Amino acid sequence: MVTTFVATAGLRTGTLSPGRIGAVISRNIGPLRSGPAYWVVLVSGFFEPLFYLLSIGLGVGALVKNITLVDGSVLSYAQFVAPAMLATSAMNGAMAETTFNFFFKFKYIKTYDAMLATPVQPFEIAMGELIWAMIRGSLYTAVFLGIMVAMKLAAFGWAVAAFPATVLVGFAFGAVGMAFSTLMRGWQDFDLLTTAQFALFLFSGTFAPIENYPPAIQVIIECTPLYHAVGLVRDLATGVPDWATVGHAAYLVVMVVVGLWFTGRRLEAMLLK
Amino acid sequence: MTVQPLIHARGLVKRFGDFTAVAGIDLDVAPGEAFGFLGPNGAGKSSTMRMIGCVSTPTEGTLSILGMDPVRDGVKIRARLGVCPQLDNLDPDLTVAENLTTYARYFGLPRAEGRRRAAELLEFVQLSDRAESKVDPLSGGMKRRLTIARAMVNQPDLVLLDEPTTGLDPQARHLLWERLFRLKQQGVTLVLTTHYMDEAEQLCDRLVVMDAGRIVAEGSPRSLIETHSTREVVELRYGDTPLESLRGKLDGVGERIDVLPDRILLYADDGDAAVAEVHRRDLAPSSVLVRRSSLEDVFLNLTGRTLVD
């Protein structure tokens, strides 16, 4: 008998279709029309970093006054903290979609099972969901940048330059968050993720330059993702990009690629058995 | 000229680790046919359906769907399939109509065309008045009808229905059967799995009986009954009397005897004559039923087990 199939060979991925990716994205527009519940979630994700900016940036800023960076430049404390809150906002916005919402669709309402019975392919689902997450994250950051300009925490030109950086931050954290979501066993695992996110938020050079920490801790921080997101956004928002800025961007690009690839593979392995 | 089969399988095997779900089956389904897989839970029906639906890779054997290779051309094949899965995966975040229009987009249909087909299909499955409702408040039968409408949104050449009426009340089942029969009349090729013999008899032109990953019989419902059972079956109940002790005493009544936990089945071409013989032997049962043979009896005869455990 002719054996046409080899046990280990998976279903082959065909050409990616922008139309199908668009269809995956547009699936998420329906729930937006469904009433206020989703909007409450959407808006709440935005306020958290804003409150931190107001309480710590302005409150603590009144005590700290100015802050001198390693390169000798002097910033007000609020100017220092605001880009970090912006980067955090991009991270939170994207990850809210690709962790909680993604997991819910994946495990509970079986949205992706239904999609995969059509010509839509796993990698197209990963792409579509990530782009949607990025759109949501970008809404937050655009408004946040507007507030920074209004509060004179960033020049308009540099705020415009920082916007694509926040998009990249959203892509990077969205992709990695989605990859993690495919590994989650249940909601309890999300506690770990939330804790990790909060630790990153506190220590990634957000509220103080990392040069204040012991060298060993500095090295660890330099390996973590939000540090690079904050670095990239801060360099642009404060108007002092240099080669390190490119390094930060490269780190985030790797996150996008690895996160997407991993998610596609996991969806394939779990849904196309 | 021979018509090319829509589904062609030879020696098809699906293994999950050490477990063999499908143990080498041969199939040919012709265009316009209503083809059924009948068998108990765990017989390998759903695994076979998933391979046909190009969402599961065959472990061994050859499989061709619509003349294409499901591994290489999965996207092209799925574009022409309609799938109604065993467990509803309708989108609870969307309305009834949006479930259809959103699905249409996955097939690359323009929005206007999606809306037009959604309206038409909701009419067909009698859900037009619920178009703006969410999915959750719908009854089980309505959800299943919506899933079938969703499976039709790309005007498929082949519709796969995995246990289409499992868990539905009798009225909902009959309405669903009637809609599926209409599709069949329109020339749509239906492939369905079921563990209900009445469903197989209602809908299928031809079916295979599956057990433990293998095909144990194949044919039209009528021919399967003729080949593997008698014209009539007598069901005898004896209250609390241990039934096994009666087996010997009933020997020779009818062509075959099956002793089930709660009743004895006598297979006979003339049921009334068999009942008369039972009474003549002084074995009067507490209740008796003479009925026509069904696919349930075929399955029992082939495997020694009942379909619904």
Coordinates of N, CA and C in Angstrom, one line a residue, chain B residues 190-306:
Chain B
L190 N -23.9 15.6 1.4 CA -23.9 15.6 2.9 C -23.1 14.4 3.4
V191 N -22.2 14.7 4.4 CA -21.5 13.6 5.1 C -21.8 13.8 6.5
L192 N -22.4 12.8 7.2 CA -22.7 13.0 8.6 C -22.3 11.9 9.5
T193 N -22.1 12.1 10.7 CA -21.9 11.1 11.7 C -23.1 11.1 12.6
T194 N -23.4 9.9 13.1 CA -24.5 9.8 14.0 C -24.4 8.6 14.9
H195 N -24.9 8.6 16.1 CA -25.1 7.3 16.7 C -26.6 7.0 16.9
Y196 N -27.4 7.7 16.1 CA -28.8 7.5 16.1 C -29.2 6.7 14.8
M197 N -29.7 5.5 14.9 CA -30.1 4.8 13.7 C -31.2 5.5 13.0
D198 N -32.2 6.1 13.7 CA -33.3 6.7 13.0 C -32.8 7.9 12.1
E199 N -31.8 8.6 12.6 CA -31.2 9.7 11.8 C -30.5 9.2 10.6
A200 N -29.8 8.1 10.7 CA -29.1 7.5 9.6 C -30.2 7.0 8.5
E201 N -31.3 6.4 9.0 CA -32.3 5.9 8.1 C -33.0 7.1 7.4
Q202 N -33.2 8.2 8.2 CA -33.9 9.3 7.6 C -33.1 10.0 6.5
L203 N -31.8 10.2 6.8 CA -31.0 11.1 5.9 C -30.1 10.4 4.9
C204 N -29.6 9.2 5.2 CA -28.5 8.7 4.4 C -28.9 7.8 3.3
D205 N -28.3 8.1 2.1 CA -28.5 7.2 1.0 C -27.7 5.9 1.2
R206 N -26.5 6.2 1.8 CA -25.6 5.1 2.0 C -24.8 5.4 3.3
L207 N -24.4 4.3 4.0 CA -23.7 4.5 5.2 C -22.7 3.4 5.5
V208 N -21.8 3.7 6.3 CA -20.9 2.7 6.8 C -21.1 2.6 8.3
V209 N -21.0 1.4 8.8 CA -21.1 1.2 10.3 C -19.7 1.1 10.8
M210 N -19.3 1.9 11.7 CA -17.9 1.9 12.3 C -17.9 1.4 13.7
D211 N -16.9 0.6 14.0 CA -16.7 0.1 15.3 C -15.2 0.0 15.6
A212 N -14.7 0.6 16.7 CA -13.3 0.5 17.1 C -12.4 0.9 15.9
G213 N -12.7 2.0 15.2 CA -11.8 2.5 14.2 C -11.9 1.8 12.8
R214 N -12.8 0.8 12.7 CA -12.9 0.1 11.4 C -14.3 0.2 10.9
I215 N -14.4 -0.1 9.6 CA -15.7 -0.2 8.9 C -16.2 -1.6 9.0
V216 N -17.3 -1.9 9.6 CA -17.7 -3.3 9.8 C -18.8 -3.6 8.8
A217 N -19.5 -2.6 8.2 CA -20.5 -2.9 7.1 C -20.7 -1.7 6.3
E218 N -21.2 -1.8 5.1 CA -21.5 -0.7 4.3 C -22.7 -1.0 3.4
G219 N -23.5 0.0 3.1 CA -24.6 -0.1 2.2 C -25.7 0.9 2.5
S220 N -26.8 0.7 1.8 CA -27.9 1.6 2.1 C -28.6 1.1 3.4
P221 N -29.3 2.0 4.1 CA -29.9 1.5 5.3 C -30.8 0.3 5.1
R222 N -31.5 0.3 4.0 CA -32.4 -0.9 3.7 C -31.6 -2.2 3.5
S223 N -30.5 -2.1 2.7 CA -29.7 -3.3 2.3 C -29.0 -3.8 3.6
L224 N -28.5 -2.8 4.4 CA -27.8 -3.3 5.6 C -28.8 -4.1 6.5
I225 N -30.0 -3.6 6.6 CA -31.0 -4.3 7.5 C -31.3 -5.7 6.9
E226 N -31.4 -5.7 5.5 CA -31.7 -7.0 4.9 C -30.6 -8.0 5.0
T227 N -29.4 -7.5 5.0 CA -28.2 -8.4 5.0 C -27.9 -8.8 6.4
H228 N -28.0 -7.8 7.4 CA -27.5 -8.1 8.7 C -28.6 -8.3 9.8
S229 N -29.8 -8.3 9.4 CA -30.9 -8.5 10.3 C -32.1 -9.2 9.7
T230 N -33.1 -9.5 10.4 CA -34.3 -10.1 9.9 C -35.3 -9.0 9.6
R231 N -36.5 -9.3 9.0 CA -37.4 -8.3 8.7 C -38.0 -7.7 10.0
E232 N -38.3 -8.6 10.9 CA -38.9 -8.1 12.2 C -38.1 -8.5 13.4
V233 N -38.3 -7.8 14.5 CA -37.6 -8.1 15.8 C -38.7 -8.1 16.9
V234 N -38.6 -9.1 17.7 CA -39.5 -9.2 18.8 C -38.8 -8.9 20.1
E235 N -39.3 -7.9 20.9 CA -38.6 -7.5 22.1 C -39.4 -8.1 23.3
L236 N -38.8 -9.0 24.1 CA -39.5 -9.6 25.2 C -38.9 -9.1 26.5
R237 N -39.8 -8.8 27.4 CA -39.4 -8.4 28.8 C -40.0 -9.3 29.8
Y238 N -39.2 -9.7 30.8 CA -39.7 -10.6 31.8 C -39.5 -10.1 33.2
G239 N -39.8 -8.9 33.4 CA -39.7 -8.3 34.8 C -38.3 -8.6 35.4
D240 N -38.3 -9.3 36.6 CA -37.0 -9.5 37.3 C -36.4 -10.8 37.0
T241 N -37.1 -11.7 36.2 CA -36.5 -13.0 35.9 C -35.1 -12.9 35.3
P242 N -34.1 -13.7 35.8 CA -32.8 -13.6 35.1 C -33.0 -14.1 33.6
L243 N -32.6 -13.2 32.7 CA -32.9 -13.5 31.3 C -32.0 -14.6 30.7
E244 N -30.8 -14.7 31.2 CA -29.9 -15.7 30.6 C -30.4 -17.1 30.7
S245 N -31.2 -17.4 31.8 CA -31.8 -18.7 31.9 C -32.8 -19.1 30.9
L246 N -33.3 -18.0 30.2 CA -34.4 -18.3 29.2 C -33.8 -18.6 27.8
R247 N -32.5 -18.3 27.7 CA -31.9 -18.4 26.3 C -32.1 -19.8 25.7
G248 N -31.8 -20.8 26.5 CA -31.9 -22.2 26.1 C -33.4 -22.5 25.7
K249 N -34.3 -22.0 26.6 CA -35.7 -22.4 26.4 C -36.3 -21.7 25.1
L250 N -35.7 -20.6 24.7 CA -36.2 -19.9 23.5 C -35.5 -20.4 22.2
D251 N -34.5 -21.3 22.4 CA -33.7 -21.7 21.3 C -34.6 -22.2 20.1
G252 N -34.3 -21.7 18.9 CA -35.1 -22.2 17.8 C -36.2 -21.3 17.4
V253 N -36.6 -20.4 18.3 CA -37.6 -19.4 18.0 C -36.9 -18.2 17.2
G254 N -37.3 -18.0 16.0 CA -36.7 -17.0 15.2 C -35.3 -17.4 14.7
E255 N -34.6 -16.6 14.0 CA -33.3 -16.9 13.5 C -32.2 -16.7 14.4
R256 N -32.3 -15.8 15.3 CA -31.2 -15.5 16.3 C -31.8 -14.9 17.5
I257 N -31.1 -15.0 18.6 CA -31.5 -14.5 19.9 C -30.4 -13.6 20.5
D258 N -30.7 -12.4 21.0 CA -29.8 -11.6 21.7 C -30.3 -11.4 23.1
V259 N -29.6 -11.7 24.1 CA -30.0 -11.4 25.5 C -29.3 -10.1 26.0
L260 N -30.1 -9.1 26.2 CA -29.6 -7.8 26.7 C -29.9 -7.7 28.2
P261 N -29.3 -6.8 28.9 CA -29.5 -6.7 30.3 C -31.0 -6.6 30.7
D262 N -31.8 -5.9 29.9 CA -33.2 -5.6 30.3 C -34.2 -6.3 29.4
R263 N -33.8 -6.9 28.3 CA -34.8 -7.6 27.4 C -34.1 -8.6 26.5
I264 N -34.9 -9.4 25.9 CA -34.5 -10.4 24.9 C -34.9 -10.0 23.6
L265 N -34.0 -10.0 22.6 CA -34.4 -9.7 21.2 C -34.5 -11.0 20.4
L266 N -35.6 -11.3 19.7 CA -35.8 -12.4 18.8 C -35.8 -11.9 17.4
Y267 N -34.9 -12.3 16.6 CA -34.9 -11.9 15.2 C -35.7 -12.9 14.4
A268 N -36.8 -12.4 13.7 CA -37.6 -13.3 12.9 C -38.2 -12.6 11.8
D269 N -38.5 -13.3 10.7 CA -39.1 -12.6 9.5 C -40.6 -12.4 9.8
D270 N -41.2 -13.3 10.6 CA -42.6 -13.1 11.0 C -42.6 -13.0 12.5
G271 N -42.7 -11.8 13.0 CA -42.7 -11.5 14.5 C -43.9 -12.2 15.2
D272 N -45.1 -12.0 14.6 CA -46.2 -12.6 15.3 C -46.2 -14.1 15.5
A273 N -45.6 -14.8 14.5 CA -45.5 -16.2 14.6 C -44.5 -16.6 15.7
A274 N -43.4 -15.8 15.8 CA -42.4 -16.0 16.9 C -43.1 -15.8 18.2
V275 N -43.9 -14.8 18.4 CA -44.6 -14.5 19.7 C -45.5 -15.7 20.0
A276 N -46.2 -16.2 19.0 CA -47.1 -17.4 19.2 C -46.3 -18.6 19.7
E277 N -45.1 -18.8 19.1 CA -44.3 -19.9 19.5 C -43.8 -19.7 21.0
V278 N -43.5 -18.5 21.3 CA -43.0 -18.2 22.7 C -44.2 -18.6 23.7
H279 N -45.4 -18.2 23.4 CA -46.5 -18.5 24.2 C -46.8 -20.0 24.2
R280 N -46.6 -20.7 23.1 CA -46.8 -22.1 23.0 C -45.8 -22.9 24.0
R281 N -44.6 -22.3 24.1 CA -43.6 -22.9 25.0 C -43.8 -22.5 26.5
D282 N -44.9 -21.8 26.8 CA -45.2 -21.4 28.1 C -44.2 -20.4 28.7
L283 N -43.7 -19.5 27.8 CA -42.7 -18.6 28.3 C -43.3 -17.1 28.2
A284 N -44.6 -17.0 28.5 CA -45.3 -15.7 28.3 C -44.5 -14.6 29.0
P285 N -44.1 -13.5 28.3 CA -43.3 -12.4 28.8 C -44.2 -11.4 29.5
S286 N -43.6 -10.5 30.4 CA -44.4 -9.5 31.0 C -44.8 -8.4 30.0
S287 N -44.0 -8.2 29.0 CA -44.4 -7.3 27.9 C -43.7 -7.8 26.6
V288 N -44.4 -7.4 25.5 CA -43.9 -7.9 24.2 C -44.1 -6.8 23.2
L289 N -43.1 -6.6 22.3 CA -43.2 -5.6 21.3 C -42.6 -6.2 20.0
V290 N -43.5 -6.2 18.9 CA -43.0 -6.6 17.6 C -42.8 -5.4 16.8
R291 N -41.6 -5.2 16.2 CA -41.3 -4.0 15.4 C -40.5 -4.4 14.2
R292 N -40.3 -3.5 13.3 CA -39.5 -3.7 12.2 C -38.0 -3.6 12.6
S293 N -37.2 -4.3 11.9 CA -35.8 -4.3 12.2 C -35.2 -2.9 11.9
S294 N -34.2 -2.5 12.7 CA -33.6 -1.1 12.4 C -32.1 -1.3 12.4
L295 N -31.4 -0.2 12.1 CA -30.0 -0.2 12.1 C -29.4 -0.5 13.4
E296 N -30.1 -0.2 14.5 CA -29.7 -0.6 15.8 C -29.4 -2.1 15.9
D297 N -30.4 -2.9 15.3 CA -30.2 -4.3 15.3 C -29.0 -4.7 14.4
V298 N -28.8 -4.0 13.3 CA -27.7 -4.3 12.5 C -26.4 -4.1 13.3
F299 N -26.3 -3.1 14.0 CA -25.1 -2.8 14.8 C -24.9 -3.9 15.9
L300 N -26.0 -4.2 16.5 CA -25.9 -5.2 17.6 C -25.5 -6.6 17.0
N301 N -26.0 -6.9 15.9 CA -25.6 -8.1 15.2 C -24.2 -8.1 14.8
L302 N -23.7 -7.0 14.3 CA -22.3 -6.9 13.8 C -21.3 -6.9 14.9
T303 N -21.6 -6.2 16.0 CA -20.6 -6.0 17.0 C -20.9 -6.6 18.4
G304 N -22.2 -7.1 18.5 CA -22.6 -7.7 19.8 C -22.8 -6.6 20.9
R305 N -22.8 -5.4 20.5 CA -23.1 -4.3 21.5 C -24.2 -3.4 20.9
T306 N -24.8 -2.6 21.9 CA -25.8 -1.6 21.5 C -25.1 -0.3 21.1

